CSV table of C-alpha atoms in Angstrom, one decimal:
chain,number,residue,atom,x,y,z
A,1,MET,CA,-1.5,-17.0,41.8
A,2,ALA,CA,-3.2,-13.8,42.9
A,3,SER,CA,-1.6,-11.8,40.1
A,4,LEU,CA,-2.9,-14.4,37.5
A,5,VAL,CA,-6.4,-14.1,38.9
A,6,GLY,CA,-6.1,-10.3,38.8
A,7,ARG,CA,-4.9,-10.3,35.2
A,8,LEU,CA,-7.7,-12.6,34.1
A,9,ALA,CA,-10.2,-10.4,35.9
A,10,GLU,CA,-8.7,-7.3,34.2
A,11,THR,CA,-8.8,-9.0,30.8
A,12,LEU,CA,-12.4,-10.0,31.2
A,13,ALA,CA,-13.3,-6.4,32.3
A,14,GLU,CA,-11.6,-5.0,29.2
A,15,ARG,CA,-13.4,-7.4,26.9
A,16,PHE,CA,-16.7,-6.6,28.6
A,17,ALA,CA,-16.0,-2.9,28.3
A,18,SER,CA,-15.1,-3.2,24.6
A,19,THR,CA,-18.3,-5.1,24.0
A,20,TRP,CA,-20.3,-2.3,25.6
A,21,LEU,CA,-18.4,0.2,23.4
A,22,LEU,CA,-19.1,-1.8,20.3
A,23,LEU,CA,-22.8,-2.0,21.2
A,24,SER,CA,-22.9,1.8,21.9
A,25,GLU,CA,-21.1,2.7,18.6
A,26,THR,CA,-23.3,0.3,16.6
A,27,THR,CA,-26.5,1.8,18.2
A,28,ASN,CA,-25.2,5.4,17.7
A,29,PHE,CA,-24.6,4.7,14.0
A,30,LEU,CA,-27.8,2.9,13.3
A,31,SER,CA,-29.9,5.6,15.1
A,32,ARG,CA,-28.6,8.0,12.4
A,33,THR,CA,-30.0,5.8,9.5
A,34,SER,CA,-33.4,4.9,8.2
A,35,ILE,CA,-32.8,1.2,8.9
A,36,PHE,CA,-32.6,1.7,12.7
A,37,PRO,CA,-36.2,0.3,13.3
A,38,GLN,CA,-35.0,-3.0,11.8
A,39,TYR,CA,-32.4,-3.4,14.5
A,40,GLU,CA,-33.7,-1.4,17.5
A,41,SER,CA,-35.3,-4.2,19.4
A,42,ASP,CA,-32.3,-6.5,18.8
A,43,LEU,CA,-29.9,-3.8,20.1
A,44,MET,CA,-32.1,-3.2,23.2
A,45,ASP,CA,-32.1,-6.9,23.9
A,46,LEU,CA,-28.3,-7.1,23.6
A,47,ARG,CA,-28.0,-4.2,26.0
A,48,ARG,CA,-30.4,-5.9,28.4
A,49,GLN,CA,-28.4,-9.1,28.2
A,50,LEU,CA,-25.1,-7.4,29.0
A,51,SER,CA,-26.7,-5.4,31.9
A,52,ALA,CA,-28.1,-8.6,33.4
A,53,SER,CA,-25.1,-10.8,32.9
A,54,ARG,CA,-22.9,-9.6,35.8
A,55,ARG,CA,-19.8,-9.9,33.5
A,56,SER,CA,-20.5,-13.4,32.3
A,57,ALA,CA,-17.8,-14.3,29.7
A,58,GLU,CA,-20.4,-16.5,27.9
A,59,VAL,CA,-23.0,-13.8,27.6
A,60,GLU,CA,-20.3,-11.3,26.5
A,61,ARG,CA,-19.2,-13.7,23.7
A,62,ARG,CA,-22.7,-14.3,22.6
A,63,VAL,CA,-23.5,-10.6,22.5
A,64,ARG,CA,-20.3,-9.8,20.7
A,65,LYS,CA,-21.1,-12.5,18.1
A,66,ASP,CA,-24.7,-11.1,17.6
A,67,LEU,CA,-23.2,-7.6,17.2
A,68,THR,CA,-20.8,-8.8,14.6
A,69,THR,CA,-23.7,-10.4,12.7
A,70,ILE,CA,-25.6,-7.1,12.8
A,71,ARG,CA,-22.6,-5.1,11.7
A,72,GLU,CA,-22.0,-7.5,8.8
A,73,SER,CA,-25.6,-7.2,7.7
A,74,VAL,CA,-25.4,-3.4,7.9
A,75,ARG,CA,-22.2,-3.4,5.8
A,76,LEU,CA,-23.8,-5.7,3.2
A,77,GLN,CA,-26.6,-3.0,2.9
A,78,GLY,CA,-23.9,-0.6,1.8
A,79,TYR,CA,-23.4,1.4,5.1
A,80,ASP,CA,-20.0,2.4,6.3
A,81,LEU,CA,-20.0,2.0,10.1
A,82,SER,CA,-16.8,4.1,10.5
A,83,LEU,CA,-19.0,7.2,9.8
A,84,GLY,CA,-20.8,6.8,13.1
A,85,LYS,CA,-18.4,9.1,14.9
A,86,LEU,CA,-18.8,11.9,12.4
A,87,ASP,CA,-21.4,14.7,12.5
A,88,LEU,CA,-22.6,17.4,10.2
A,89,SER,CA,-23.5,20.9,11.0
A,90,LEU,CA,-25.0,23.3,8.4
A,91,GLN,CA,-24.3,26.9,9.5
A,92,GLY,CA,-25.6,29.8,7.5
A,93,PHE,CA,-23.5,31.8,5.1
A,94,ARG,CA,-19.8,32.8,5.1
A,95,ASN,CA,-17.6,34.9,2.9
A,96,ASP,CA,-13.9,35.1,2.0
A,97,ALA,CA,-13.1,36.2,5.6
A,98,SER,CA,-13.9,32.7,6.8
A,99,MET,CA,-10.6,31.5,5.4
A,100,ALA,CA,-9.0,33.1,8.4
A,101,GLU,CA,-11.1,30.6,10.5
A,102,GLY,CA,-9.8,27.6,8.5
A,103,PHE,CA,-12.7,27.3,6.1
A,104,ARG,CA,-12.1,26.1,2.5
A,105,ARG,CA,-14.1,26.6,-0.7
A,106,ILE,CA,-15.9,23.6,-2.1
A,107,VAL,CA,-18.4,23.0,-4.9
A,108,ILE,CA,-20.6,20.0,-4.7
A,109,PHE,CA,-22.8,18.5,-7.4
A,110,ILE,CA,-25.5,16.1,-6.2
A,111,GLY,CA,-26.9,13.2,-8.3
A,112,ARG,CA,-29.0,10.2,-7.5
A,113,GLY,CA,-27.0,8.5,-4.8
A,114,LYS,CA,-23.9,10.2,-5.9
A,115,LEU,CA,-21.9,13.2,-5.0
A,116,TRP,CA,-19.1,15.0,-6.9
A,117,LYS,CA,-17.0,17.6,-5.3
A,118,LEU,CA,-14.0,19.9,-5.9
A,119,ALA,CA,-12.3,22.0,-3.3
A,120,GLY,CA,-9.5,24.4,-3.6
A,121,PRO,CA,-8.3,28.0,-3.3
A,122,ASP,CA,-10.0,29.1,-6.6
A,123,ASN,CA,-13.3,31.0,-6.4
A,124,HIS,CA,-16.5,29.0,-6.4
A,125,LEU,CA,-17.3,29.8,-10.1
A,126,GLU,CA,-13.8,28.6,-11.2
A,127,LEU,CA,-14.3,25.4,-9.1
A,128,HIS,CA,-17.7,25.0,-10.7
A,129,ARG,CA,-16.3,25.2,-14.2
A,130,ALA,CA,-13.4,22.8,-13.4
A,131,LEU,CA,-15.8,20.2,-11.9
A,132,GLU,CA,-18.1,20.5,-14.9
A,133,ARG,CA,-15.1,19.8,-17.2
A,134,LEU,CA,-14.1,16.8,-15.0
A,135,LEU,CA,-17.6,15.4,-15.2
A,136,GLY,CA,-18.0,15.9,-18.9
A,137,GLU,CA,-20.9,13.7,-20.2
A,138,ARG,CA,-22.0,12.8,-16.7
A,139,ASP,CA,-23.0,16.4,-16.0
A,140,GLY,CA,-26.5,15.3,-17.0
A,141,ASP,CA,-26.7,13.2,-13.9
A,142,VAL,CA,-26.4,16.3,-11.7
A,143,LEU,CA,-29.6,17.2,-9.8
A,144,SER,CA,-28.3,20.2,-7.8
A,145,LYS,CA,-25.2,22.3,-7.4
A,146,HIS,CA,-23.9,23.9,-4.3
A,147,TYR,CA,-21.2,26.5,-3.6
A,148,LEU,CA,-20.0,26.1,-0.1
A,149,TRP,CA,-17.4,26.7,2.6
A,150,TYR,CA,-16.4,23.8,4.8
A,151,ARG,CA,-14.2,23.0,7.7
A,152,TRP,CA,-13.6,20.0,9.9
A,153,ASN,CA,-13.7,20.6,13.7
A,154,HIS,CA,-12.5,17.3,15.1
A,155,GLU,CA,-15.2,14.9,14.1
A,156,GLN,CA,-17.7,17.5,13.0
A,157,LEU,CA,-18.0,18.8,9.4
A,158,ILE,CA,-19.2,22.4,9.3
A,159,ILE,CA,-20.8,23.5,6.0
A,160,SER,CA,-21.8,27.0,5.2
A,161,GLY,CA,-23.2,28.7,2.0
A,162,SER,CA,-21.0,31.0,0.0
A,163,ASP,CA,-22.0,34.3,-1.7
A,164,THR,CA,-22.5,32.3,-4.8
A,165,GLU,CA,-25.0,29.9,-3.1
A,166,THR,CA,-28.6,31.1,-3.1
A,167,LYS,CA,-30.7,30.9,0.0
A,168,GLU,CA,-33.1,28.7,-1.7
A,169,ASP,CA,-30.4,26.3,-2.8
A,170,PHE,CA,-28.9,26.2,0.7
A,171,GLU,CA,-32.4,25.4,2.2
A,172,ALA,CA,-32.7,22.6,-0.4
A,173,LEU,CA,-29.3,21.3,0.7
A,174,LYS,CA,-30.6,21.3,4.3
A,175,VAL,CA,-33.6,19.3,3.3
A,176,TRP,CA,-31.4,16.9,1.3
A,177,CYS,CA,-29.1,16.4,4.3
A,178,GLY,CA,-32.2,15.8,6.5
A,179,ARG,CA,-32.4,12.3,5.0
A,180,PRO,CA,-29.9,10.2,7.0
A,181,GLU,CA,-28.4,8.3,4.0
A,182,ASN,CA,-27.7,11.6,2.2
A,183,ARG,CA,-26.0,13.0,5.4
A,184,LEU,CA,-23.8,9.9,5.5
A,185,LEU,CA,-23.0,10.2,1.8
A,186,LEU,CA,-21.8,13.8,2.3
A,187,LEU,CA,-19.8,12.9,5.4
A,188,GLY,CA,-18.3,9.9,3.7
A,189,SER,CA,-17.3,11.9,0.6
A,190,LEU,CA,-15.6,14.7,2.6
A,191,ARG,CA,-14.1,12.8,5.5
A,192,ARG,CA,-10.7,12.5,3.9
A,193,MET,CA,-10.7,16.3,3.2
A,194,ARG,CA,-9.5,17.3,6.6
């Protein structure tokens, strides 16, 4: 009997901990978007409920249900919650020597809500020409072009300008990445390029 009670208590503790984790991950993701103010008070209220519940299974179920509803709403708005653990760091300029540090060349074309990219061992100008050929007619949708180095360091994407990237263009990229949704677009586009 004692082991059954112990297992039930352990199961409840795990569920409670996973609800806290889900709440933290949701809050972390939303705090990196422009829609955070819509959800901030709800998230604070859910946190308060969990803190005050003293591990109540009923409160935990209600909070988890409310979190699920929030997450579904966020997904319906086009957000990918799996990007919440990823981060972006824009770090100056690099040259070919950065390949020894694991950096790869990439060319990125940015459009309205879209991003096209091509990475590879070719130099940035060859990548640029190849990406233009791939885009064909859609090249008119491109608002800016960037010639960069990138590397993933665990969950952090490090982006640096190349010799082909102008300082002005790199500063414009920093400004573009300053908008949370653009930052998420970039992270989402490059997350599989590890």
